[in-house]
Amino acid sequence: MENRAVWDDKAQRTLHVIAEEAPPAGGAALDQILIATGAAAALTTALLVLGIGHRTGRIALLDRLAAAVASRGPSRGMPGWTALPMLVAFWSLLTALLGMYWDISLHITQGRDEGPLANLAHYPILIGLFGIFTAGVLAMTLPKGERPGPASVRITRRWHAPTGGVLLAGAGFYALLGFPLDDVWHRIFGQDVTLWGPTHLMLIGGAGLSLIAMMVLEREGVLAAGAAAPSRGRLRYLRRVMAGGGLLIGLSVFQGEYDFGVPQFRLVFQPLLIALAAACALVAVRLWAGRGAAVGAALFYLLIRGGVAVLVGPVIGELWAAVPMYLAEAILIEAAALALARRPLLLGAVGGLLVGTAGFAAQYAWTQVAFRLPWSGDILVEGVLMAVLGGLAGGVCGALLALGLQGRMPRPAVSRALFAAALAAVAAAVANGLITTVPTGVQATVDLEPVPGTGRTAHATVTLRPADAVDDPAWLTITGWQGGDLHVRPLRRIGDGVYRTTAPMPLDGSWKTMIRLHDGRSLAAVPIYLPADPIIDAPAVPATDPLTRPVQEERSILQRELKDDVPGWWWAAASSVVLACTLTLIISLGWGVHRISRRTPADSPAAADAAGPVPETAR
């Protein structure tokens, strides 16, 4: 009783502090909006001045920079309108990737922002996304007095821009558009603290898919360089392997919540996303660059993605994010390509099937040692089916991408049907994953055992009734977040419907601590301790001893800031706007790949199966 009185007193003092310091739960403050708008306007103005000065011949800076970049490094020998934009886009993507994982870590450990300008991680994201847009604008602006290849897009009578540059600028603009839309979204619906919020997906999707635009731009640059490019075989192979690894990184960012161990969606999404990313990127790069390219791309992915994890974790001092391992999938694609490289679409299908089965098995083993939430038998059947569907869709898209870049796209009726079928398959898989239930009539009784030390922590014995409410779940954990750190620990079964914590759980301050249960389609939670949040008029949920509470929908706990008084059709209308923007980007990228295929000379089929760097004579 004495311990409980001390705990209650500490809890009251903590709630008072939180009430005074709670960050805003809606959109950004007006002064921060004005500052951000002013900074964006200044950067855009500077970009316009440079571009106009270059086009009129009054400013030679861009010419000098482009010539310098084109004379060294992986882009040596390429035209400046390809070399400089690709360098800018490469470093911009790295910057945005670092900012994204840093930002996710901060939201997991600290909760919502004090404001968009108060979150240091937002700066590299903004700089990176603006850099991608800038790279596209540079690619469009730099060609002067020349037509950059037969696939170029006419801007004015004397101004033609490379298709890849137009796509790159479009992808960057789409991603940047997510920032103001995100603020509007929060003002209308409250803050959805999840990576998969619609406007959040715009931010990461635009950056990730910009790699396709870069691949198109690289192809245009190679054709423009022609025989003048020194060491063209080796450098081209290196560029394409890096681009394939970059695409693998870009398609993998959607897995961010799973990497950190706090996914707010069913676990079967993870094998779907891994298979989709692996099959698409690795099939594409293997067909595009030649032998060993899939393994090379996977190694490049590990170097960059692992480096970001180290920077965010040990260096900056935030959370460590697990890194999915794609080496097994890369080896499977390489093995399949030994027999099927000359039949790209069949390689895409077979490679996708291998990724969804043998690749699933390899990832299953990897999650047991590398992830906070390892895969379990609960997702085995459905997870394999989702992975196969994702692998097939990704493999077909990867094959179409490579064929388009090689100028060997199938006739429009076939390519469009395959692309549409792949998108429909992914949409069906996503729809299946979003179908969830909440168990009814299930209660959890929690008996707390205080642990002496700093702050209020306790072990717990959890009794679920009925006892058969859980059967080999995907996860059954005690999860605590937004208390300055992350606590994810499995509950250990000690009896029929009785479970025990494996580490003390936090129960004070700004921690939000809960039991999380994912079993089949059930996705539910039981709050143990939640602080009061007066900004959103949410009362405290104290950790009394003992406590008995019903199992409930976990979204109401994980996303307390969401407003529940907004008409449903508002959310549907806003989501439709985001979906329309996303489909526009995807269709535009497909149009660009198709355009480069139709208007450029085709590579020999033998080039796809070349050993190492592709000889120029094979084009």
Coordinates of C-alpha atoms in Angstrom, one line a residue:
M1 CA 0.0 0.0 0.0
E2 CA 2.9 2.3 0.8
N3 CA 4.4 1.7 -2.7
R4 CA 1.0 2.4 -4.3
A5 CA 0.6 5.7 -2.4
V6 CA 4.1 6.8 -3.6
W7 CA 3.3 5.8 -7.2
D8 CA 0.0 7.7 -7.1
D9 CA 1.7 10.8 -5.8
K10 CA 4.4 10.6 -8.5
A11 CA 1.7 10.1 -11.2
Q12 CA -0.2 13.2 -10.1
R13 CA 3.0 15.3 -10.3
T14 CA 3.9 13.8 -13.7
L15 CA 0.4 14.6 -15.1
H16 CA 0.7 18.2 -14.0
V17 CA 4.0 18.6 -15.8
I18 CA 2.7 16.9 -19.0
A19 CA -0.4 19.1 -18.9
E20 CA 1.9 22.2 -18.9
E21 CA 4.3 21.0 -21.6
A22 CA 2.1 18.9 -24.0
P23 CA 3.0 19.7 -27.6
P24 CA 0.2 20.7 -30.0
A25 CA -1.9 17.9 -31.5
G26 CA -3.2 19.7 -34.7
G27 CA -1.4 21.5 -37.5
A28 CA 1.6 23.7 -37.2
A29 CA 1.6 27.1 -35.6
L30 CA 1.1 30.0 -38.0
D31 CA 4.6 31.5 -37.4
Q32 CA 6.2 28.1 -38.3
I33 CA 4.1 27.9 -41.4
L34 CA 5.2 31.4 -42.5
I35 CA 8.9 30.6 -41.8
A36 CA 8.7 27.3 -43.8
T37 CA 6.9 29.0 -46.6
G38 CA 9.4 31.8 -46.8
A39 CA 12.3 29.4 -46.8
A40 CA 10.7 27.3 -49.6
A41 CA 10.0 30.5 -51.6
A42 CA 13.6 31.6 -51.2
L43 CA 15.1 28.3 -52.4
T44 CA 12.7 28.1 -55.3
T45 CA 13.6 31.7 -56.3
A46 CA 17.3 30.8 -56.2
L47 CA 16.7 27.8 -58.4
L48 CA 14.7 29.9 -60.8
V49 CA 17.4 32.5 -61.0
L50 CA 20.0 29.9 -61.7
G51 CA 17.9 28.2 -64.3
I52 CA 16.9 31.4 -66.2
G53 CA 20.5 32.6 -66.0
H54 CA 21.7 29.4 -67.5
R55 CA 19.1 29.4 -70.3
T56 CA 19.9 33.0 -71.2
G57 CA 23.7 32.5 -71.0
R58 CA 24.1 35.1 -68.2
I59 CA 25.2 32.6 -65.5
A60 CA 27.8 30.0 -66.3
L61 CA 27.8 28.3 -62.9
L62 CA 25.6 25.3 -63.9
D63 CA 27.8 24.7 -67.0
R64 CA 31.0 24.6 -64.9
L65 CA 29.4 22.3 -62.3
A66 CA 28.0 19.9 -64.9
A67 CA 31.3 19.7 -66.8
A68 CA 33.2 19.1 -63.5
V69 CA 30.9 16.2 -62.5
A70 CA 30.9 14.7 -66.0
S71 CA 34.7 14.5 -66.0
R72 CA 35.1 12.2 -62.9
G73 CA 33.4 9.6 -60.8
P74 CA 30.7 7.0 -61.9
S75 CA 29.2 9.5 -64.3
R76 CA 32.5 10.2 -66.1
G77 CA 31.9 10.7 -69.8
M78 CA 28.1 11.3 -69.4
P79 CA 26.5 14.5 -70.6
G80 CA 26.4 17.2 -67.9
W81 CA 22.5 17.2 -68.0
T82 CA 22.7 13.6 -66.7
A83 CA 25.8 13.6 -64.5
L84 CA 25.1 16.7 -62.3
P85 CA 21.4 15.9 -61.7
M86 CA 22.2 12.2 -60.8
L87 CA 24.9 13.3 -58.3
V88 CA 22.4 15.8 -56.7
A89 CA 19.7 13.3 -56.6
F90 CA 22.0 10.6 -55.1
W91 CA 23.1 12.8 -52.2
S92 CA 19.6 14.2 -51.7
L93 CA 18.1 10.7 -51.4
L94 CA 20.7 9.7 -48.8
T95 CA 19.9 12.9 -46.9
A96 CA 16.2 12.3 -47.0
L97 CA 16.6 8.6 -46.0
L98 CA 18.6 9.6 -42.9
G99 CA 16.0 12.2 -42.0
M100 CA 13.2 9.7 -42.4
Y101 CA 14.6 7.1 -40.1
W102 CA 15.6 9.7 -37.6
D103 CA 12.1 11.2 -37.7
I104 CA 10.4 7.8 -37.2
S105 CA 12.7 7.2 -34.2
L106 CA 11.9 10.5 -32.7
H107 CA 8.1 9.9 -33.0
I108 CA 8.4 6.5 -31.5
T109 CA 10.4 7.7 -28.5
Q110 CA 9.0 11.3 -28.1
G111 CA 5.5 11.3 -29.6
R112 CA 4.2 14.2 -31.6
D113 CA 6.3 17.2 -32.5
E114 CA 6.4 20.5 -30.7
G115 CA 6.2 21.9 -34.3
P116 CA 7.6 21.0 -37.7
L117 CA 10.6 23.3 -37.2
A118 CA 11.3 22.0 -33.7
N119 CA 12.0 18.5 -35.1
L120 CA 15.6 18.4 -36.3
A121 CA 14.9 15.3 -38.4
H122 CA 12.5 17.3 -40.6
Y123 CA 15.4 19.4 -41.9
P124 CA 17.3 16.6 -43.8
I125 CA 13.9 15.3 -45.1
L126 CA 13.0 18.7 -46.5
I127 CA 16.5 19.3 -47.8
G128 CA 16.6 15.9 -49.4
L129 CA 13.2 16.1 -51.1
F130 CA 13.9 19.6 -52.4
G131 CA 17.2 18.3 -53.7
I132 CA 15.4 15.6 -55.6
F133 CA 13.1 18.2 -57.2
T134 CA 16.1 20.4 -57.9
A135 CA 17.9 17.5 -59.6
G136 CA 14.9 17.1 -61.9
V137 CA 14.8 20.8 -62.7
L138 CA 18.5 20.8 -63.4
A139 CA 18.1 17.9 -65.8
M140 CA 15.4 19.8 -67.6
T141 CA 17.3 23.1 -67.6
L142 CA 20.9 22.1 -68.5
P143 CA 20.4 21.0 -72.1
K144 CA 20.8 24.2 -74.1
G145 CA 21.1 24.3 -77.9
E146 CA 20.6 20.5 -78.1
R147 CA 17.9 17.9 -78.1
P148 CA 18.8 15.4 -75.3
G149 CA 18.0 12.3 -77.2
P150 CA 15.0 11.1 -79.2
A151 CA 12.8 10.5 -76.1
S152 CA 13.1 14.1 -74.9
V153 CA 10.0 16.1 -74.1
R154 CA 9.4 19.4 -75.9
I155 CA 9.0 22.3 -73.5
T156 CA 9.1 25.2 -76.0
R157 CA 10.0 25.4 -79.7
R158 CA 13.8 25.5 -78.8
W159 CA 13.8 23.8 -75.5
H160 CA 13.7 20.0 -75.0
A161 CA 14.1 18.2 -71.7
P162 CA 15.1 14.6 -71.0
T163 CA 12.1 12.4 -70.0
G164 CA 14.0 11.3 -66.9
G165 CA 14.4 14.9 -65.8
V166 CA 10.7 15.6 -66.2
L167 CA 9.9 12.4 -64.2
L168 CA 12.5 13.3 -61.5
A169 CA 11.1 16.8 -61.0
G170 CA 7.6 15.3 -60.9
A171 CA 8.5 12.8 -58.2
G172 CA 10.2 15.4 -56.1
F173 CA 7.3 17.8 -56.4
Y174 CA 4.9 15.0 -55.4
A175 CA 7.0 14.3 -52.3
L176 CA 7.2 18.0 -51.4
L177 CA 3.5 18.4 -51.9
G178 CA 3.1 15.9 -49.0
F179 CA 4.4 18.5 -46.5
P180 CA 1.6 21.1 -46.8
L181 CA -1.0 18.4 -47.3
D182 CA 0.3 16.7 -44.1
D183 CA -0.4 19.9 -42.1
V184 CA -3.9 20.2 -43.6
W185 CA -4.5 16.5 -42.8
H186 CA -3.5 17.0 -39.2
R187 CA -5.7 20.1 -38.8
I188 CA -8.7 18.1 -40.1
F189 CA -8.2 14.6 -38.7
G190 CA -5.7 15.1 -35.9
Q191 CA -2.2 13.6 -35.9
D192 CA -1.9 10.0 -37.1
V193 CA 1.4 8.9 -35.6
T194 CA 2.0 6.2 -38.2
L195 CA 4.3 5.9 -41.2
W196 CA 1.3 4.8 -43.3
G197 CA -0.7 8.0 -42.9
P198 CA -1.7 8.9 -46.5
T199 CA 0.3 12.1 -46.6
H200 CA 3.3 10.4 -45.0
L201 CA 3.2 7.8 -47.9
M202 CA 3.4 10.7 -50.3
L203 CA 6.6 11.9 -48.7
I204 CA 8.4 8.6 -48.8
G205 CA 6.8 7.3 -52.0
G206 CA 7.9 10.2 -54.1
A207 CA 11.5 9.8 -52.9
G208 CA 11.5 6.0 -53.3
L209 CA 10.0 6.0 -56.8
S210 CA 12.3 8.8 -58.0
L211 CA 14.9 6.0 -58.6
I212 CA 12.9 4.9 -61.6
A213 CA 13.2 8.4 -63.0
M214 CA 16.9 8.3 -62.4
M215 CA 17.2 5.0 -64.3
V216 CA 15.4 6.6 -67.3
L217 CA 17.7 9.6 -67.1
E218 CA 20.8 7.3 -67.0
R219 CA 19.6 5.5 -70.1
E220 CA 19.2 8.8 -72.0
G221 CA 22.6 9.9 -70.9
V222 CA 24.3 6.7 -72.1
L223 CA 22.6 7.0 -75.5
A224 CA 23.7 10.7 -75.8
A225 CA 27.3 9.9 -74.7
G226 CA 27.7 7.1 -77.3
A227 CA 31.2 6.1 -78.1
A228 CA 32.7 9.2 -76.5
A229 CA 32.2 7.8 -73.0
P230 CA 35.5 6.4 -71.6
S231 CA 35.5 3.1 -69.7
R232 CA 31.8 3.0 -70.6
G233 CA 31.3 -0.6 -69.8
R234 CA 32.6 -0.7 -66.2
L235 CA 31.2 2.7 -65.2
R236 CA 27.8 1.9 -66.7
Y237 CA 27.7 -1.4 -64.8
L238 CA 28.6 0.4 -61.5
R239 CA 26.0 3.1 -62.1
R240 CA 23.2 0.6 -62.8
V241 CA 24.1 -1.6 -59.8
M242 CA 23.9 1.5 -57.6
A243 CA 20.6 2.5 -59.1
G244 CA 19.2 -1.0 -58.6
G245 CA 20.4 -0.9 -55.0
G246 CA 18.8 2.5 -54.6
L247 CA 15.5 1.3 -56.0
L248 CA 15.7 -1.6 -53.4
I249 CA 16.2 1.0 -50.7
G250 CA 13.4 3.2 -52.0
L251 CA 10.9 0.3 -52.1
S252 CA 11.9 -0.8 -48.7
V253 CA 11.2 2.4 -46.8
F254 CA 7.5 1.4 -46.5
Q255 CA 8.6 -1.2 -44.0
G256 CA 9.9 1.4 -41.5
E257 CA 7.5 0.6 -38.7
Y258 CA 8.3 -3.1 -38.9
D259 CA 12.0 -2.3 -38.9
F260 CA 11.6 -0.5 -35.5
G261 CA 9.2 -3.0 -34.0
V262 CA 6.0 -0.9 -33.7
P263 CA 3.9 -1.8 -36.8
Q264 CA 0.3 -0.6 -36.5
F265 CA -0.8 -3.0 -39.2
R266 CA -0.9 -6.8 -39.5
L267 CA 2.4 -8.7 -39.7
V268 CA 1.5 -10.3 -43.1
F269 CA 2.2 -6.9 -44.7
Q270 CA 5.9 -7.3 -44.0
P271 CA 6.6 -10.4 -46.2
L272 CA 4.4 -8.8 -48.9
L273 CA 6.5 -5.6 -48.9
I274 CA 9.8 -7.4 -48.7
A275 CA 9.0 -9.7 -51.6
L276 CA 7.6 -6.9 -53.7
A277 CA 10.7 -4.7 -53.2
A278 CA 13.1 -7.6 -53.7
A279 CA 11.6 -9.0 -56.8
C280 CA 11.0 -5.7 -58.5
A281 CA 14.4 -4.2 -57.9
L282 CA 16.6 -7.3 -58.2
V283 CA 14.9 -8.6 -61.3
A284 CA 15.2 -5.2 -62.9
V285 CA 18.8 -4.7 -62.1
R286 CA 19.8 -8.2 -63.1
L287 CA 18.2 -7.8 -66.5
W288 CA 19.4 -4.3 -67.0
A289 CA 23.1 -4.5 -65.8
G290 CA 24.0 -8.2 -66.3
R291 CA 25.5 -11.0 -64.2
G292 CA 26.1 -10.4 -60.6
A293 CA 24.1 -7.1 -60.6
A294 CA 21.4 -8.5 -58.2
V295 CA 24.0 -9.4 -55.6
G296 CA 25.8 -6.2 -56.1
A297 CA 22.6 -4.2 -55.6
A298 CA 21.8 -6.1 -52.4
L299 CA 25.3 -5.4 -51.1
F300 CA 24.9 -1.7 -52.0
Y301 CA 21.5 -1.7 -50.2
L302 CA 23.1 -3.2 -47.0
L303 CA 25.9 -0.6 -47.1
I304 CA 23.6 2.4 -47.3
R305 CA 20.7 1.1 -45.3
G306 CA 23.0 -0.4 -42.6
G307 CA 25.0 2.9 -42.5
V308 CA 21.8 4.9 -41.9
A309 CA 20.8 2.5 -39.1
V310 CA 24.2 3.1 -37.5
L311 CA 24.0 6.9 -37.9
V312 CA 20.5 7.1 -36.4
G313 CA 21.3 4.6 -33.6
P314 CA 24.8 4.6 -32.1
V315 CA 25.9 7.9 -33.6
I316 CA 22.9 10.2 -33.1
G317 CA 21.7 8.2 -30.1
E318 CA 18.2 7.3 -31.3
L319 CA 16.6 3.9 -31.9
W320 CA 18.2 1.1 -33.9
A321 CA 16.2 0.0 -36.9
A322 CA 16.5 -3.6 -38.1
V323 CA 17.7 -4.1 -41.6
P324 CA 16.0 -6.7 -43.8
M325 CA 18.4 -9.1 -45.5
Y326 CA 18.1 -9.4 -49.3
L327 CA 21.1 -11.5 -50.1
A328 CA 19.2 -14.7 -50.3
E329 CA 16.7 -13.2 -52.7
A330 CA 19.5 -11.8 -54.8
I331 CA 21.2 -15.2 -55.1
L332 CA 17.8 -16.8 -56.1
I333 CA 17.4 -14.2 -58.9
E334 CA 20.9 -14.7 -60.1
A335 CA 20.4 -18.5 -60.2
A336 CA 17.1 -18.2 -62.1
A337 CA 18.7 -15.7 -64.5
L338 CA 21.3 -18.3 -65.5
A339 CA 18.6 -20.1 -67.4
L340 CA 16.0 -17.4 -68.0
A341 CA 17.9 -14.1 -68.7
R342 CA 16.9 -14.2 -72.4
R343 CA 13.2 -14.6 -71.4
P344 CA 12.7 -11.5 -69.1
L345 CA 9.0 -11.8 -68.3
L346 CA 9.4 -15.5 -67.4
L347 CA 12.4 -14.6 -65.3
G348 CA 10.2 -12.0 -63.5
A349 CA 7.5 -14.5 -62.8
V350 CA 9.9 -17.4 -61.7
G351 CA 12.1 -15.0 -59.8
G352 CA 9.1 -13.6 -58.0
L353 CA 7.9 -17.0 -57.1
L354 CA 11.3 -18.0 -55.7
V355 CA 11.4 -14.7 -53.7
G356 CA 8.0 -15.4 -52.3
T357 CA 8.8 -19.0 -51.2
A358 CA 12.5 -19.6 -50.6
G359 CA 13.1 -15.9 -49.9
F360 CA 10.3 -16.0 -47.4
A361 CA 12.0 -18.9 -45.6
A362 CA 15.3 -16.9 -45.5
Q363 CA 13.6 -13.8 -44.1
Y364 CA 11.7 -15.9 -41.6
A365 CA 15.0 -17.1 -40.2
W366 CA 16.5 -13.6 -40.3
T367 CA 13.7 -12.1 -38.3
Q368 CA 14.3 -14.5 -35.5
V369 CA 17.7 -12.9 -34.8
A370 CA 17.4 -9.3 -36.1
F371 CA 13.9 -8.0 -35.4
R372 CA 12.0 -7.0 -32.3
L373 CA 8.9 -8.8 -33.7
P374 CA 10.1 -12.0 -35.3
W375 CA 7.7 -13.8 -37.7
S376 CA 5.7 -16.7 -36.1
G377 CA 3.7 -19.7 -37.2
D378 CA 0.6 -17.5 -37.1
I379 CA 1.4 -15.8 -40.4
L380 CA 3.0 -18.9 -42.1
V381 CA 0.2 -19.8 -44.6
E382 CA -1.1 -16.3 -45.3
G383 CA 2.4 -14.8 -45.2
V384 CA 3.6 -17.1 -47.9
L385 CA 0.6 -16.4 -50.1
M386 CA 1.1 -12.6 -49.6
A387 CA 4.8 -12.9 -50.3
V388 CA 4.1 -15.0 -53.5
L389 CA 1.6 -12.4 -54.7
G390 CA 4.0 -9.5 -54.0
G391 CA 6.9 -11.4 -55.6
L392 CA 5.0 -12.2 -58.8
A393 CA 3.8 -8.6 -59.1
G394 CA 7.2 -7.1 -58.3
G395 CA 9.0 -9.6 -60.6
V396 CA 6.8 -8.7 -63.6
C397 CA 7.1 -4.9 -62.9
G398 CA 10.9 -5.3 -62.6
A399 CA 11.1 -7.2 -65.9
L400 CA 8.9 -4.6 -67.6
L401 CA 11.1 -1.8 -66.2
A402 CA 14.3 -3.5 -67.5
L403 CA 12.8 -4.1 -70.9
G404 CA 11.7 -0.5 -71.2
L405 CA 15.2 0.7 -70.3
Q406 CA 16.6 -1.6 -72.9
G407 CA 14.2 -0.5 -75.6
R408 CA 12.6 -3.9 -75.8
M409 CA 9.2 -3.3 -74.1
P410 CA 6.5 -5.7 -75.3
R411 CA 3.7 -4.3 -77.5
P412 CA 1.5 -1.9 -75.6
A413 CA -1.5 -4.3 -75.2
V414 CA 0.7 -6.8 -73.4
S415 CA 2.8 -4.4 -71.3
R416 CA -0.2 -2.4 -70.1
A417 CA -2.2 -5.6 -69.3
L418 CA 0.7 -7.0 -67.3
F419 CA 1.3 -3.6 -65.5
A420 CA -2.3 -3.3 -64.6
A421 CA -2.5 -6.9 -63.4
A422 CA 0.5 -6.3 -61.2
L423 CA -1.0 -3.2 -59.7
A424 CA -4.3 -5.0 -59.1
A425 CA -2.6 -7.9 -57.4
V426 CA -0.8 -5.5 -55.0
A427 CA -4.1 -3.6 -54.4
A428 CA -5.8 -6.9 -53.6
A429 CA -3.1 -8.0 -51.2
V430 CA -3.2 -4.6 -49.4
A431 CA -7.0 -4.8 -49.1
N432 CA -6.6 -8.3 -47.6
G433 CA -4.1 -7.1 -45.1
L434 CA -6.3 -4.2 -44.0
I435 CA -9.1 -6.5 -43.0
T436 CA -8.8 -6.7 -39.2
T437 CA -11.0 -7.8 -36.3
V438 CA -11.1 -7.1 -32.6
P439 CA -11.9 -10.1 -30.3
T440 CA -15.1 -9.6 -28.3
G441 CA -15.7 -10.7 -24.8
V442 CA -11.9 -11.0 -24.0
Q443 CA -10.5 -9.4 -20.8
A444 CA -7.1 -9.0 -19.4
T445 CA -6.3 -9.0 -15.7
V446 CA -2.9 -7.5 -14.8
D447 CA -1.2 -8.0 -11.5
L448 CA 1.7 -5.7 -11.0
E449 CA 4.9 -6.4 -9.0
P450 CA 6.9 -3.1 -8.5
V451 CA 10.6 -3.1 -9.3
P452 CA 12.7 -0.7 -7.2
G453 CA 14.7 1.8 -9.2
T454 CA 14.4 5.0 -11.2
G455 CA 10.8 5.8 -12.1
R456 CA 7.9 3.5 -11.8
T457 CA 8.5 0.1 -13.4
A458 CA 6.9 -3.2 -12.7
H459 CA 6.8 -6.8 -13.8
A460 CA 3.3 -8.1 -14.5
T461 CA 1.4 -11.3 -14.6
V462 CA -1.3 -11.1 -17.3
T463 CA -4.3 -13.4 -17.3
L464 CA -6.5 -13.5 -20.4
R465 CA -10.1 -14.7 -20.2
P466 CA -11.3 -16.8 -21.9
A467 CA -8.0 -18.8 -21.6
D468 CA -8.2 -19.9 -25.2
A469 CA -8.4 -16.3 -26.5
V470 CA -4.8 -16.5 -27.9
D471 CA -3.5 -19.4 -30.0
D472 CA 0.1 -19.0 -31.3
P473 CA -0.2 -15.3 -31.9
A474 CA 1.8 -13.2 -34.4
W475 CA 2.8 -11.2 -31.4
L476 CA 1.7 -10.8 -27.7
T477 CA 3.9 -8.1 -26.2
I478 CA 4.1 -5.4 -23.6
T479 CA 4.8 -2.3 -25.7
G480 CA 5.7 1.1 -24.2
W481 CA 6.6 4.1 -26.4
Q482 CA 6.8 7.8 -26.4
G483 CA 8.4 7.9 -23.0
G484 CA 11.9 8.8 -24.2
D485 CA 12.7 5.3 -25.4
L486 CA 11.0 2.1 -26.8
H487 CA 10.0 -0.9 -24.8
V488 CA 8.9 -4.0 -26.8
R489 CA 9.0 -7.3 -24.9
P490 CA 7.2 -10.6 -25.5
L491 CA 4.9 -12.1 -22.9
R492 CA 6.0 -15.5 -21.8
R493 CA 3.3 -18.2 -21.3
I494 CA 3.4 -19.7 -17.8
G495 CA 0.0 -21.3 -17.7
D496 CA -3.4 -21.7 -19.4
G497 CA -4.2 -18.1 -20.5
V498 CA -1.5 -16.8 -18.1
Y499 CA 1.5 -14.8 -19.2
R500 CA 4.5 -13.2 -17.6
T501 CA 6.6 -10.1 -18.6
T502 CA 10.2 -10.8 -19.5
A503 CA 11.4 -7.4 -18.4
P504 CA 10.0 -4.6 -16.2
M505 CA 7.7 -2.2 -18.0
P506 CA 7.6 1.6 -17.6
L507 CA 4.5 3.0 -15.9
D508 CA 5.0 6.7 -15.4
G509 CA 5.8 10.0 -17.2
S510 CA 4.8 10.3 -20.8
W511 CA 5.1 6.5 -21.5
K512 CA 2.2 4.8 -23.2
T513 CA 2.3 1.2 -22.1
M514 CA 0.0 -1.5 -23.3
I515 CA -0.5 -5.1 -24.0
R516 CA -0.5 -5.7 -27.8
L517 CA -2.2 -8.7 -29.3
H518 CA -2.1 -9.8 -32.9
D519 CA -3.6 -13.2 -33.6
G520 CA -4.8 -14.1 -37.1
R521 CA -6.8 -11.1 -38.2
S522 CA -7.2 -9.8 -34.7
L523 CA -5.3 -6.6 -34.0
A524 CA -6.1 -5.4 -30.5
A525 CA -4.6 -3.9 -27.3
V526 CA -5.2 -3.4 -23.6
P527 CA -4.0 -0.1 -22.1
I528 CA -2.0 -0.5 -18.9
Y529 CA -0.8 3.1 -18.4
L530 CA -1.6 6.2 -20.5
P531 CA -0.8 9.8 -19.3
A532 CA -3.5 12.5 -19.5
D533 CA -3.3 14.6 -22.7
P534 CA -5.3 17.8 -22.1
I535 CA -4.6 19.1 -25.6
I536 CA -6.8 16.4 -27.0
D537 CA -9.0 16.1 -23.9
A538 CA -7.8 12.6 -23.2
P539 CA -8.0 11.4 -19.6
A540 CA -5.2 9.4 -17.9
V541 CA -5.5 5.7 -17.7
P542 CA -3.7 4.8 -14.5
A543 CA -1.9 1.6 -13.8
T544 CA -3.8 0.4 -10.8
D545 CA -2.9 -2.8 -9.1
P546 CA -4.6 -5.1 -10.0
L547 CA -6.5 -4.0 -13.1
T548 CA -9.0 -5.7 -15.4
R549 CA -9.7 -4.2 -18.7
P550 CA -11.3 -5.4 -22.0
V551 CA -9.3 -6.0 -25.1
Q552 CA -10.1 -3.2 -27.6
E553 CA -9.1 -1.8 -31.0
E554 CA -5.5 -0.7 -30.7
R555 CA -5.8 2.2 -33.0
S556 CA -7.6 4.2 -30.4
I557 CA -4.6 3.7 -28.1
L558 CA -1.7 4.1 -30.6
Q559 CA -3.3 7.1 -32.3
R560 CA -5.0 8.9 -29.5
E561 CA -4.6 12.2 -31.3
L562 CA -7.0 11.2 -34.1
K563 CA -10.3 13.1 -34.0
D564 CA -13.4 11.0 -33.7
D565 CA -15.9 13.6 -34.6
V566 CA -14.9 14.1 -38.3
P567 CA -17.5 12.8 -40.9
G568 CA -16.4 9.6 -42.6
W569 CA -16.8 11.1 -46.0
W570 CA -14.2 13.7 -45.3
W571 CA -11.6 11.1 -44.7
A572 CA -12.7 9.2 -47.9
A573 CA -12.6 12.4 -49.9
A574 CA -9.1 13.4 -48.6
S575 CA -7.8 9.9 -49.2
S576 CA -9.1 10.0 -52.7
V577 CA -7.1 13.2 -53.4
V578 CA -3.9 11.5 -52.2
L579 CA -4.7 8.4 -54.2
A580 CA -5.3 10.4 -57.3
C581 CA -1.9 12.1 -56.9
T582 CA -0.2 8.7 -56.3
L583 CA -1.8 7.1 -59.3
T584 CA -0.7 10.1 -61.4
L585 CA 2.9 9.6 -60.3
I586 CA 2.8 5.9 -61.0
I587 CA 1.2 6.2 -64.4
S588 CA 3.6 9.0 -65.3
L589 CA 6.6 6.8 -64.5
G590 CA 5.1 4.0 -66.6
W591 CA 4.6 6.5 -69.4
G592 CA 8.2 7.5 -69.1
V593 CA 9.6 4.0 -69.3
H594 CA 7.3 3.2 -72.2
R595 CA 8.4 6.4 -74.0
I596 CA 12.1 5.7 -73.6
S597 CA 11.5 2.2 -74.9
R598 CA 9.7 3.3 -78.0
R599 CA 12.0 6.1 -79.0
T600 CA 15.4 4.7 -78.4
P601 CA 17.4 1.9 -80.1
A602 CA 16.9 -1.5 -78.5
D603 CA 19.7 -3.4 -76.7
S604 CA 20.6 -6.9 -77.9
P605 CA 18.9 -9.6 -75.7
A606 CA 22.4 -10.9 -75.1
A607 CA 23.3 -7.7 -73.2
A608 CA 21.0 -8.8 -70.4
D609 CA 23.0 -11.9 -69.9
A610 CA 26.4 -10.4 -70.3
A611 CA 29.1 -11.4 -67.9
G612 CA 30.1 -8.3 -66.0
P613 CA 30.1 -4.9 -67.7
V614 CA 28.0 -4.8 -70.9
P615 CA 30.2 -4.2 -74.0
E616 CA 29.1 -1.1 -76.0
T617 CA 28.9 -3.3 -79.2
A618 CA 26.1 -5.3 -77.6
R619 CA 23.8 -2.3 -77.8

